[in-house]
């Protein structure tokens, strides 16, 4: 499969999973955390899915000039593994992380902290959606929505 095909399929899985869990997540109280704002396409989709909900976005880059970006109060700039500390309070309804690189060595470093951070940020019953697989005792597998192949994007429920 070409990298373009793989990229497209990954984004389709991301969108289809977020659409599928949105109703469930809307029933939960708490913020939505977007780890890796990038150019804000997913952030913009989250705004559509969660109108009126506080969505806090994280990135090492300020992304000040782009269209889809939260106000400064909800934009956390820096290395997520450091800046997420105040949010490790078990209060988020949904945490989405799209910070995989496709480089196994770099992703392995991310996976030394990401599962713990997402588990600590989420409320009980909250939902973790991630481009990287998360292994953590506090996460139960969550059935993939119909039509989303296993292993392309990952979905968990915080126990
Ligand atoms: C693949 S992009 C996210 C794409 C996003 N879903 C969108 O709609 O554009 C990943 C982003 O995460 C940021 N990022 C990755 N790892 C990070 C880290 N450890 N700390 C802060 N930002 C990080 C990168 O700067 C990049 O902007």
Tab-separated table of N, CA, C and O and ligand atoms in Angstrom, residues 34 36-42 59-61 63 78-81 98-99 113, ligand 1:
chain	number	residue	atom	x	y	z
A	34	UNK	N	-7.173	17.737	22.852
A	34	UNK	CA	-6.660	17.388	21.517
A	34	UNK	C	-5.131	17.454	21.581
A	34	UNK	O	-4.537	18.544	21.614
A	36	UNK	N	-1.780	17.312	19.983
A	36	UNK	CA	-1.227	17.435	18.635
A	36	UNK	C	-2.202	18.186	17.748
A	36	UNK	O	-2.919	17.588	16.949
A	37	UNK	N	-2.221	19.514	17.902
A	37	UNK	CA	-3.173	20.315	17.109
A	37	UNK	C	-2.853	20.223	15.624
A	37	UNK	O	-3.768	20.187	14.800
A	38	UNK	N	-1.549	20.199	15.275
A	38	UNK	CA	-1.181	20.182	13.849
A	38	UNK	C	-1.797	21.368	13.139
A	38	UNK	O	-1.767	22.493	13.629
A	39	UNK	N	-2.379	21.113	11.975
A	39	UNK	CA	-3.001	22.246	11.278
A	39	UNK	C	-4.457	22.443	11.674
A	39	UNK	O	-5.156	23.255	11.080
A	40	UNK	N	-4.916	21.672	12.650
A	40	UNK	CA	-6.218	21.947	13.261
A	40	UNK	C	-7.406	21.322	12.554
A	40	UNK	O	-8.552	21.617	12.895
A	41	UNK	N	-7.165	20.442	11.607
A	41	UNK	CA	-8.320	19.832	10.911
A	41	UNK	C	-9.146	18.995	11.885
A	41	UNK	O	-10.376	19.074	11.895
A	42	UNK	N	-8.466	18.213	12.699
A	42	UNK	CA	-9.212	17.386	13.651
A	42	UNK	C	-9.852	18.267	14.723
A	42	UNK	O	-10.987	18.025	15.142
A	59	UNK	N	0.224	21.575	21.436
A	59	UNK	CA	1.226	21.375	20.386
A	59	UNK	C	2.507	22.089	20.805
A	59	UNK	O	2.464	23.063	21.560
A	60	UNK	N	3.604	21.608	20.267
A	60	UNK	CA	4.877	22.293	20.564
A	60	UNK	C	4.980	23.585	19.774
A	60	UNK	O	5.751	24.476	20.136
A	61	UNK	N	4.218	23.703	18.698
A	61	UNK	CA	4.233	24.925	17.884
A	61	UNK	C	3.010	25.763	18.229
A	61	UNK	O	1.921	25.230	18.425
A	63	UNK	N	1.261	27.765	16.331
A	63	UNK	CA	0.213	27.678	15.292
A	63	UNK	C	-0.685	28.906	15.309
A	63	UNK	O	-1.890	28.809	15.106
A	78	UNK	N	4.023	23.729	23.937
A	78	UNK	CA	5.209	23.115	24.535
A	78	UNK	C	5.172	21.617	24.308
A	78	UNK	O	4.338	21.111	23.559
A	79	UNK	N	6.088	20.935	24.956
A	79	UNK	CA	6.142	19.474	24.843
A	79	UNK	C	5.025	18.875	25.698
A	79	UNK	O	4.964	19.122	26.919
A	80	UNK	N	4.171	18.115	25.053
A	80	UNK	CA	2.959	17.633	25.730
A	80	UNK	C	3.299	16.868	27.007
A	80	UNK	O	2.598	16.994	28.022
A	81	UNK	N	4.359	16.086	26.964
A	81	UNK	CA	4.697	15.272	28.141
A	81	UNK	C	4.984	16.144	29.364
A	81	UNK	O	4.924	15.664	30.499
A	98	UNK	N	-3.094	12.481	18.150
A	98	UNK	CA	-2.612	12.158	16.798
A	98	UNK	C	-1.162	12.629	16.725
A	98	UNK	O	-0.845	13.617	16.066
A	99	UNK	N	-0.303	11.937	17.462
A	99	UNK	CA	1.093	12.392	17.534
A	99	UNK	C	2.074	11.289	17.132
A	99	UNK	O	3.259	11.382	17.431
A	113	UNK	N	5.345	7.679	27.719
A	113	UNK	CA	4.573	8.574	28.588
A	113	UNK	C	3.102	8.741	28.182
A	113	UNK	O	2.263	9.064	29.017
B	1	LIG	C1	0.119	14.592	12.860
B	1	LIG	S1	0.092	16.200	13.482
B	1	LIG	C2	-1.570	16.349	14.055
B	1	LIG	C3	-2.532	16.535	12.941
B	1	LIG	C4	-3.894	16.992	13.409
B	1	LIG	N1	-4.719	15.859	13.787
B	1	LIG	C5	-4.558	17.835	12.357
B	1	LIG	O1	-5.764	17.765	12.195
B	1	LIG	O2	-3.868	18.594	11.692
B	1	LIG	C6	0.967	16.035	14.990
B	1	LIG	C7	1.193	17.344	15.717
B	1	LIG	O3	1.563	17.005	17.056
B	1	LIG	C8	2.648	17.807	17.467
B	1	LIG	N2	3.409	16.994	18.421
B	1	LIG	C9	3.824	15.719	18.255
B	1	LIG	N3	4.428	15.272	19.360
B	1	LIG	C10	4.404	16.289	20.252
B	1	LIG	C11	4.874	16.453	21.587
B	1	LIG	N4	5.505	15.470	22.230
B	1	LIG	N5	4.670	17.638	22.192
B	1	LIG	C12	4.057	18.652	21.540
B	1	LIG	N6	3.578	18.565	20.280
B	1	LIG	C13	3.753	17.389	19.654
B	1	LIG	C14	3.406	18.173	16.214
B	1	LIG	O4	4.040	19.421	16.378
B	1	LIG	C15	2.296	18.189	15.160
B	1	LIG	O5	1.822	19.510	14.964
